[in-house]
Tab-separated table of C-alpha atoms and ligand atoms in Angstrom:
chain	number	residue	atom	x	y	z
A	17	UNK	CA	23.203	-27.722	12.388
A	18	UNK	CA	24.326	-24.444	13.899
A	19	UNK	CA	24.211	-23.682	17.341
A	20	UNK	CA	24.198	-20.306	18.818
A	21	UNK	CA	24.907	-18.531	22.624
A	22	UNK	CA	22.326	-15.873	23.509
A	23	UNK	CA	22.424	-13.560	25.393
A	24	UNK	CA	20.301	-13.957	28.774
A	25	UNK	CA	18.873	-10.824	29.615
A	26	UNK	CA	16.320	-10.808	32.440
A	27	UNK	CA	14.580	-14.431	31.993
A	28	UNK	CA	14.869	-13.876	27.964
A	29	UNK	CA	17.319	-15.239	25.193
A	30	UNK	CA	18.526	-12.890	22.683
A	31	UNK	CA	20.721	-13.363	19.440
A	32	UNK	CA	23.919	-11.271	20.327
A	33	UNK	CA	24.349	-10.109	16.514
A	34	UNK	CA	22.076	-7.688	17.591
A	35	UNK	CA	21.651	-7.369	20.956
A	36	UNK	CA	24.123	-6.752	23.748
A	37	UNK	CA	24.191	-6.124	27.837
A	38	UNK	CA	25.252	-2.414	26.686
A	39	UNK	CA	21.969	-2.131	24.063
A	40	UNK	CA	19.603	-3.463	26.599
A	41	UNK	CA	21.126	-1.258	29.401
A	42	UNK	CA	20.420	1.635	26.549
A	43	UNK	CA	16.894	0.525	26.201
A	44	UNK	CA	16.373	0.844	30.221
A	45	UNK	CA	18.075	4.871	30.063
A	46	UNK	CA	16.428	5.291	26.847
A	47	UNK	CA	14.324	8.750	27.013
A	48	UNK	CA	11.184	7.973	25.486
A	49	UNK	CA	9.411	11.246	24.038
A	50	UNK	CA	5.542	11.955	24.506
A	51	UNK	CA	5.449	11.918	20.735
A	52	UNK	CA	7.112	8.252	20.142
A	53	UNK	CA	4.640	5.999	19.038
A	54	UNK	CA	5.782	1.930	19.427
A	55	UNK	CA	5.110	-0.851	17.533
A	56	UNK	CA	4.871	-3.819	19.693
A	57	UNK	CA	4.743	-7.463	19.015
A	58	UNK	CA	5.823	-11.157	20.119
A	59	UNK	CA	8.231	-11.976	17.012
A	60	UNK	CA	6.632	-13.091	13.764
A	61	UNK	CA	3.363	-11.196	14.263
A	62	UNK	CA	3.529	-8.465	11.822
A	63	UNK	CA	6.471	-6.919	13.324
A	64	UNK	CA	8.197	-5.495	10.101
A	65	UNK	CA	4.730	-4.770	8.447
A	66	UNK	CA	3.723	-2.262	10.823
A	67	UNK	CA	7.388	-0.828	10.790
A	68	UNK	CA	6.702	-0.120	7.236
A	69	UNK	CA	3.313	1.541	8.014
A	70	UNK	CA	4.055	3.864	10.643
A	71	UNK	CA	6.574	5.958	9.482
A	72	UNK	CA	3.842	6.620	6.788
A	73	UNK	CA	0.727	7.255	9.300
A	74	UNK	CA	2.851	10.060	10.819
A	75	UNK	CA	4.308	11.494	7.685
A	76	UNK	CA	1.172	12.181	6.438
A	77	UNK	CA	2.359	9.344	3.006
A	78	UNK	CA	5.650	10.722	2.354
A	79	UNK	CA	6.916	7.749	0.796
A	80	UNK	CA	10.876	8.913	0.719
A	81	UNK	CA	12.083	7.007	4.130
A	82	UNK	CA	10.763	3.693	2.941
A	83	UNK	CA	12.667	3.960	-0.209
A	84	UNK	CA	15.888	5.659	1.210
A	85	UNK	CA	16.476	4.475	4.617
A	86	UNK	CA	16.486	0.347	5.646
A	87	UNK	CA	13.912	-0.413	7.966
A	88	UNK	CA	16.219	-0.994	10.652
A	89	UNK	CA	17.490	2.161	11.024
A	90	UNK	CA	14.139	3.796	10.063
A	91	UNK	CA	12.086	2.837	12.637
A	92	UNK	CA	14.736	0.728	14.995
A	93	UNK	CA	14.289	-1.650	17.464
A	94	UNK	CA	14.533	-0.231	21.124
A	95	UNK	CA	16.368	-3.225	22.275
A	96	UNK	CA	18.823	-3.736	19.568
A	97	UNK	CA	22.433	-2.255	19.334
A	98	UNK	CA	21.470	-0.093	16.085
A	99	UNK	CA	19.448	2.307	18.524
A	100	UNK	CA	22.033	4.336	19.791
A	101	UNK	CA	23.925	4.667	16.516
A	102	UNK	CA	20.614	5.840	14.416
A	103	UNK	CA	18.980	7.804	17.284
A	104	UNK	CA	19.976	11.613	16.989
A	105	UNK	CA	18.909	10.973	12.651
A	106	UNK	CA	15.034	9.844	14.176
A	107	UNK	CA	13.180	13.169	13.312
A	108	UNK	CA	9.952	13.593	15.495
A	109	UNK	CA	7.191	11.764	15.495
A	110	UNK	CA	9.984	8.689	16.080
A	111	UNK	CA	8.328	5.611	15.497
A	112	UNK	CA	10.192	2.338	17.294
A	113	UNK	CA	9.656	-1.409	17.118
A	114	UNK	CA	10.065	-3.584	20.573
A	115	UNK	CA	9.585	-6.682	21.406
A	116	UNK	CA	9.649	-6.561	24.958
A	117	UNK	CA	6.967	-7.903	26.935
A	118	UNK	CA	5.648	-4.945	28.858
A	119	UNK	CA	7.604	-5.315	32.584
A	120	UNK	CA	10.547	-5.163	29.971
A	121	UNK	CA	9.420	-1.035	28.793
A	122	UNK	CA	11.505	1.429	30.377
A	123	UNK	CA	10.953	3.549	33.267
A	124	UNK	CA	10.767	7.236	30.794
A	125	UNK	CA	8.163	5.177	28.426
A	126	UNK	CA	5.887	4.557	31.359
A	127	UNK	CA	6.450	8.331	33.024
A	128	UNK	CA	5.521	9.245	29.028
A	129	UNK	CA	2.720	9.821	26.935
A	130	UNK	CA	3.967	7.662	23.903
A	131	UNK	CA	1.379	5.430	22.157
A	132	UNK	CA	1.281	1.869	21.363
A	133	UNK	CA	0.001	-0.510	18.708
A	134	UNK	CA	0.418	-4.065	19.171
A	135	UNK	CA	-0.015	-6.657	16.694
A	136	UNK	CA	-0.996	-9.864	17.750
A	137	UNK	CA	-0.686	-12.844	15.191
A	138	UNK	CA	-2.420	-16.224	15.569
A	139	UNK	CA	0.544	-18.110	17.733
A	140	UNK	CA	-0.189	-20.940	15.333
A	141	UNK	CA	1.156	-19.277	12.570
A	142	UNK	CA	3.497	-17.418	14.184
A	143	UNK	CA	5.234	-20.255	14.970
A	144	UNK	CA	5.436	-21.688	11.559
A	145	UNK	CA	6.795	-18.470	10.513
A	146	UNK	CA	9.390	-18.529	13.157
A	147	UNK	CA	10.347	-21.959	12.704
A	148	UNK	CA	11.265	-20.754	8.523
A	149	UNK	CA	12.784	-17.665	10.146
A	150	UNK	CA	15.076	-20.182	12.493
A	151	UNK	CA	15.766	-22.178	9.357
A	152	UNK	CA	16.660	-19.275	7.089
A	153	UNK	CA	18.459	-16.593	10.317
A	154	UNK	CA	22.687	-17.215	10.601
A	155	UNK	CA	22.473	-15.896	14.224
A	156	UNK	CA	19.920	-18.293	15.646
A	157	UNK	CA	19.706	-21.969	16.606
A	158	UNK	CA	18.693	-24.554	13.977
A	159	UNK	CA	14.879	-25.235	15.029
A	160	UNK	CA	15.033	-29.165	14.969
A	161	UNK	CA	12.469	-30.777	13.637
A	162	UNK	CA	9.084	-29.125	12.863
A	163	UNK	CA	7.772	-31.500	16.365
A	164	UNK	CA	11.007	-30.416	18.359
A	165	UNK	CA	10.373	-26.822	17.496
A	166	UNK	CA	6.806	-26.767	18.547
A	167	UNK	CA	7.517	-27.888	21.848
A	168	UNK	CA	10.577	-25.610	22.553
A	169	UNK	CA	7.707	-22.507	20.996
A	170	UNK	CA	5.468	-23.939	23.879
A	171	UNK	CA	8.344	-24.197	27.060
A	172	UNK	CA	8.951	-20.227	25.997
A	173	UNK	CA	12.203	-21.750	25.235
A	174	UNK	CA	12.644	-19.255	22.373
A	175	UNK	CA	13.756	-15.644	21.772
A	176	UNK	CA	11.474	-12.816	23.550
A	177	UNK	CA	10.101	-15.993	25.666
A	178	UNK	CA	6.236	-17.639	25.567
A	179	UNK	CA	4.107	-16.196	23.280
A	180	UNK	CA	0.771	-16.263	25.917
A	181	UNK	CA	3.496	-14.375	28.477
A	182	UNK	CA	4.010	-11.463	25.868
A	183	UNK	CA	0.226	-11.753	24.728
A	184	UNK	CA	-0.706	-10.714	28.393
A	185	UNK	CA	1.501	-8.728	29.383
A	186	UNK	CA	0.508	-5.788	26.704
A	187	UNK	CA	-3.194	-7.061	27.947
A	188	UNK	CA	-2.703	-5.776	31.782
A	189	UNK	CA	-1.452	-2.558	31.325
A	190	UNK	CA	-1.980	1.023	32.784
A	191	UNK	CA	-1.964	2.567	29.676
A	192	UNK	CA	-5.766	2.904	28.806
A	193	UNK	CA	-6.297	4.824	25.616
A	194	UNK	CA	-2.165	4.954	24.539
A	195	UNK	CA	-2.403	1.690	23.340
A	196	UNK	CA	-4.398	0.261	20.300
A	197	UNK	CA	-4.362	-3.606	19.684
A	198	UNK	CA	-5.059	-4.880	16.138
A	199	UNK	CA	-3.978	-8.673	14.727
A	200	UNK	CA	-2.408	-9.395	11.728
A	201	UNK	CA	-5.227	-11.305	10.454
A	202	UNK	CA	-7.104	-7.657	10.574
A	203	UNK	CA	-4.400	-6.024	8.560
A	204	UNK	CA	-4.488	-9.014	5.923
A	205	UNK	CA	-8.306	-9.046	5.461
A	206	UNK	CA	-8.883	-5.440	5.096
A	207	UNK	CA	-5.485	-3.166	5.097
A	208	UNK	CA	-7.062	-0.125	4.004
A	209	UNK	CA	-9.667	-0.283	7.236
A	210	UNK	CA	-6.377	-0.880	9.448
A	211	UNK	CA	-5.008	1.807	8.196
A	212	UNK	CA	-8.001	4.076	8.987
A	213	UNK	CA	-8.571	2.991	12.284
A	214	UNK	CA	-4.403	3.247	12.763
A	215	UNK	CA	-4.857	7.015	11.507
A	216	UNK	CA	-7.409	7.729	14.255
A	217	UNK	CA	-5.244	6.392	17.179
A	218	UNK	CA	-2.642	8.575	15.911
A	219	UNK	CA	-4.300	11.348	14.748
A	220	UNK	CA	-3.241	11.885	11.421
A	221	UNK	CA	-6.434	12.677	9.866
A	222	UNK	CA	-5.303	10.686	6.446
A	223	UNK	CA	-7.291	11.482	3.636
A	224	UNK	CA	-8.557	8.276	1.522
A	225	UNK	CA	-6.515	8.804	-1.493
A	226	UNK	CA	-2.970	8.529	1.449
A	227	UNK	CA	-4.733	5.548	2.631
A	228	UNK	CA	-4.786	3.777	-0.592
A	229	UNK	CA	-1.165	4.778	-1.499
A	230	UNK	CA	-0.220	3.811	1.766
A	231	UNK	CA	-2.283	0.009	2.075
A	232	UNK	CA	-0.564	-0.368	-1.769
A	233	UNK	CA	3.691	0.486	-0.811
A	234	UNK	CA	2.934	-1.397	2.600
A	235	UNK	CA	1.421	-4.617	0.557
A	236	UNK	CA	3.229	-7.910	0.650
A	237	UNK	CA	3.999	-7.648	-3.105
A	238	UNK	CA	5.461	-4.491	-3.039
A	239	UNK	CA	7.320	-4.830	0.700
A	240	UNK	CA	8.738	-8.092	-0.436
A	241	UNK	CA	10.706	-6.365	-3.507
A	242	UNK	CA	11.801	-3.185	-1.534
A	243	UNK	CA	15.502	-3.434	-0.820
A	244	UNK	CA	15.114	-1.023	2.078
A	245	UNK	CA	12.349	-3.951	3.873
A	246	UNK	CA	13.088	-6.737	2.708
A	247	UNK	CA	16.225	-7.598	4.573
A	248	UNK	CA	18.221	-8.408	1.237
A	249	UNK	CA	21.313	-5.648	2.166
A	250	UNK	CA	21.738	-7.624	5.218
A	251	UNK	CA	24.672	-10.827	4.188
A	252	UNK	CA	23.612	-13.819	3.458
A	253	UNK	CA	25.272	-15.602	6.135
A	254	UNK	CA	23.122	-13.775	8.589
A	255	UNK	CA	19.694	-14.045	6.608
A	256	UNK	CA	20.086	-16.471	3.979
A	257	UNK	CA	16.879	-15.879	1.417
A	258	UNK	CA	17.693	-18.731	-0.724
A	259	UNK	CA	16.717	-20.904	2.330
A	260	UNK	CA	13.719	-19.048	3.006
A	261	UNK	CA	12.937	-15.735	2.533
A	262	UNK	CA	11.870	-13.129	5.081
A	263	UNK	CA	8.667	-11.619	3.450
A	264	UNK	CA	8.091	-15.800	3.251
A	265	UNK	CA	4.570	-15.992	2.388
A	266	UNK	CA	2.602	-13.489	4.144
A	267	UNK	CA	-0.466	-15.400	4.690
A	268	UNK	CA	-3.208	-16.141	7.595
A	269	UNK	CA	-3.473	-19.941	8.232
A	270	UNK	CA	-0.417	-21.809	6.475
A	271	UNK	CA	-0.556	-23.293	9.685
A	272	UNK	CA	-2.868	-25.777	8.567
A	273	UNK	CA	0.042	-26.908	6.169
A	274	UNK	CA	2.237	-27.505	9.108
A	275	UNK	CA	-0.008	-29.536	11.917
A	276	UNK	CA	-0.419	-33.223	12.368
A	277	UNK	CA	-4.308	-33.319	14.333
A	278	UNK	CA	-2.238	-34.484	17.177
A	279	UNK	CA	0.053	-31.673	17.434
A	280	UNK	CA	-2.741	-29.403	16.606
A	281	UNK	CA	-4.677	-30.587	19.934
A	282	UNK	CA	-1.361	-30.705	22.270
A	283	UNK	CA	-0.916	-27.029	20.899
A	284	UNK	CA	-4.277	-26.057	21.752
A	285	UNK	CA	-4.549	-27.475	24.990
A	286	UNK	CA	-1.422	-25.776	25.895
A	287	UNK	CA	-2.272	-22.147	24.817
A	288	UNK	CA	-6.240	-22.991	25.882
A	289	UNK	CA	-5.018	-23.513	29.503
A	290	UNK	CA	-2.564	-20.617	29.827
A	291	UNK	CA	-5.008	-18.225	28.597
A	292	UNK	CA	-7.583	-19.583	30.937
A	293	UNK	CA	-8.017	-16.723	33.200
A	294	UNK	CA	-8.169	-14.107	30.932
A	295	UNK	CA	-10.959	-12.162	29.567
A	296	UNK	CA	-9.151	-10.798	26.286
A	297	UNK	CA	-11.068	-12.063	22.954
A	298	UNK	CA	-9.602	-13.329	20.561
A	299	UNK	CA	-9.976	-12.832	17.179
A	300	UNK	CA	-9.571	-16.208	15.600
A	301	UNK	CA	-10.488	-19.822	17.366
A	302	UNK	CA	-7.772	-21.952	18.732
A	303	UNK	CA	-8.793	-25.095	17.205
B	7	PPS	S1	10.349	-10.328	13.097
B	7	PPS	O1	11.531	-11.221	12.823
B	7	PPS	O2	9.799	-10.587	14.423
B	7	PPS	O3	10.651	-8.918	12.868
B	7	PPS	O4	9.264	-10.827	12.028
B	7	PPS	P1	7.857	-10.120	11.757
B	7	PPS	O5	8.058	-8.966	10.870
B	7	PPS	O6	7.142	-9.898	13.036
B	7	PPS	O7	7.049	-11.271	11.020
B	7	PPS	C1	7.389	-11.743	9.741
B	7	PPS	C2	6.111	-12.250	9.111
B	7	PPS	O8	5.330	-11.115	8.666
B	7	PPS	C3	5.055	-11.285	7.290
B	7	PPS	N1	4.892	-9.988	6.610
B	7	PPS	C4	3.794	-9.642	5.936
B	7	PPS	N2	2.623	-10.294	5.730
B	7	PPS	C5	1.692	-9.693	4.952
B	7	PPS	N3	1.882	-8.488	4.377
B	7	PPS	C6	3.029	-7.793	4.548
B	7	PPS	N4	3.188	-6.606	3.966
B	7	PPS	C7	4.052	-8.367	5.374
B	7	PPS	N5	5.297	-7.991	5.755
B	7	PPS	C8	5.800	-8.991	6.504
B	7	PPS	C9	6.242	-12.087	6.777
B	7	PPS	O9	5.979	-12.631	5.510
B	7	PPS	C10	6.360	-13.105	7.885
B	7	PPS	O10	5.298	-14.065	7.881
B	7	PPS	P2	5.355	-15.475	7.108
B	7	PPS	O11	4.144	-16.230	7.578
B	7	PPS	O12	6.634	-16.146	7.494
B	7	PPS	O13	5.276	-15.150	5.646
């Protein structure tokens, strides 16, 4: 059983390996550009999929940074240490990763006109991929039991916080047409479509034959043997693959693998009721 001390930072836990006082005090000064385009998600949505993409989107296909550079320091997290040691090698468009809710974003993003895509995953499966990721990631607390997980996943007692809190917070935000939301379940059905509608938000005018190379290097198959994505340079006493590997099994509903009926309904009921007063869709049912 290991046992971890995170870092408390603003009502959130965060894994110190990667994340210090200093980082997220760099994430707060950080001078967002009018070009940066973000990736946001709650962890386990799709975060590392659409880190893959972008970089691609803006470079018009150029496949050399996701065979040369690891992901983290390709397209880094805002919040994480790495930031300010990769930052003057991001050439422009930068593309970054966050998962901070939205109060979280710093003062230069708002003042900015820097886009937004954020992926939203079905919390269901989220969570089972999050309780693997617990089971498989050095830095982070041994999840318990599938039952024990699930309720600390509902209490928000978990890194980046409850997973209807992030939802929406990206939902009630001033930033009208710099932000695009798309799920994961989208990108899994149909990646070449995502990837269309992904090159209109961003303008890159892709023609059909980039969007094909692009939906194929950016495919589970291929991400999951890619050195540079698929978290294998990173020692295995910190991400131990053999457990259970990152790129895990990149699939919508393993969920249904996972649930007992009962803890299916206590999970709905919860989510159901926090979500009550909003008017978002969603794009899958919660039962
Ligand atoms: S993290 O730790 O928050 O950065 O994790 P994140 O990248 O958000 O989520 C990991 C899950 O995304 C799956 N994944 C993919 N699915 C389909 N296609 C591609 N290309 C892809 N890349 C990553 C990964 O397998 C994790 O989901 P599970 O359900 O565990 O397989």
């Amino acid at each position: 059983m290991s046992s971890c001390e995170y870092i408390q930072y603003r009502g959130i836990d965060l894994p110190p390996v990667a994340h210090s006082m200093e980082s997220l005090e760099y994430a707060q000064n950080f001078s967002v550009e009018d070009t940066d385009v973000f990736a946001v998600t709650y962890p386990k949505s799709g975060t590392i999929w659409m880190q893959e993409i972008l970089p691609l989107v803006l470079n018009g296909g150029d496949l050399t940074p996701i065979h040369t550079i690891p992901n983290w320091d390709r397209v880094p997290w805002l919040e994480e240490k790495r930031l300010a040691m990769v930052v003057d090698q991001l050439t422009s468009p930068r593309a970054l990763v966050t998962h901070f809710p939205y109060h979280l974003m710093p003062p230069s993003f708002h003042a900015s006109k820097a886009k937004v895509v954020y992926v939203m995953r079905n919390p269901k499966d989220v969570m089972v991929s999050s309780y693997y990721f617990h089971q498989m990631a050095g830095f982070l607390n041994d999840p318990g039991t599938f039952d024990e997980f699930m309720a600390k996943f509902l209490e928000g007692k978990v890194l980046f916080g409850k997973w209807t809190d992030h939802v929406k917070s990206w939902r009630h935000t001033e930033l009208g047409d710099r932000i695009m939301y798309i799920t994961y379940e989208e990108m899994v059905q149909d990646l070449p479509a995502a990837l269309r509608s992904l090159s209109d938000f961003l303008g890159s005018n892709l023609s059909e034959e980039v969007i094909q190379k692009i939906a194929e290097h950016c495919s589970f198959k291929t991400m999951k043997v890619n050195s540079m994505s698929n978290f294998s340079l990173v020692p295995k006493v910190l991400m131990d693959s053999d457990k259970s590997p990152f790129l895990r099994k990149g699939v919508v509903g393993d969920w249904k693998n996972h649930f007992s009926s009962e803890q299916l309904a206590r999970f709905t009921s919860v989510i159901r009721q926090e979500l009550e007063n909003e008017s978002f869709p969603l794009p899958w049912s919660l039962d």
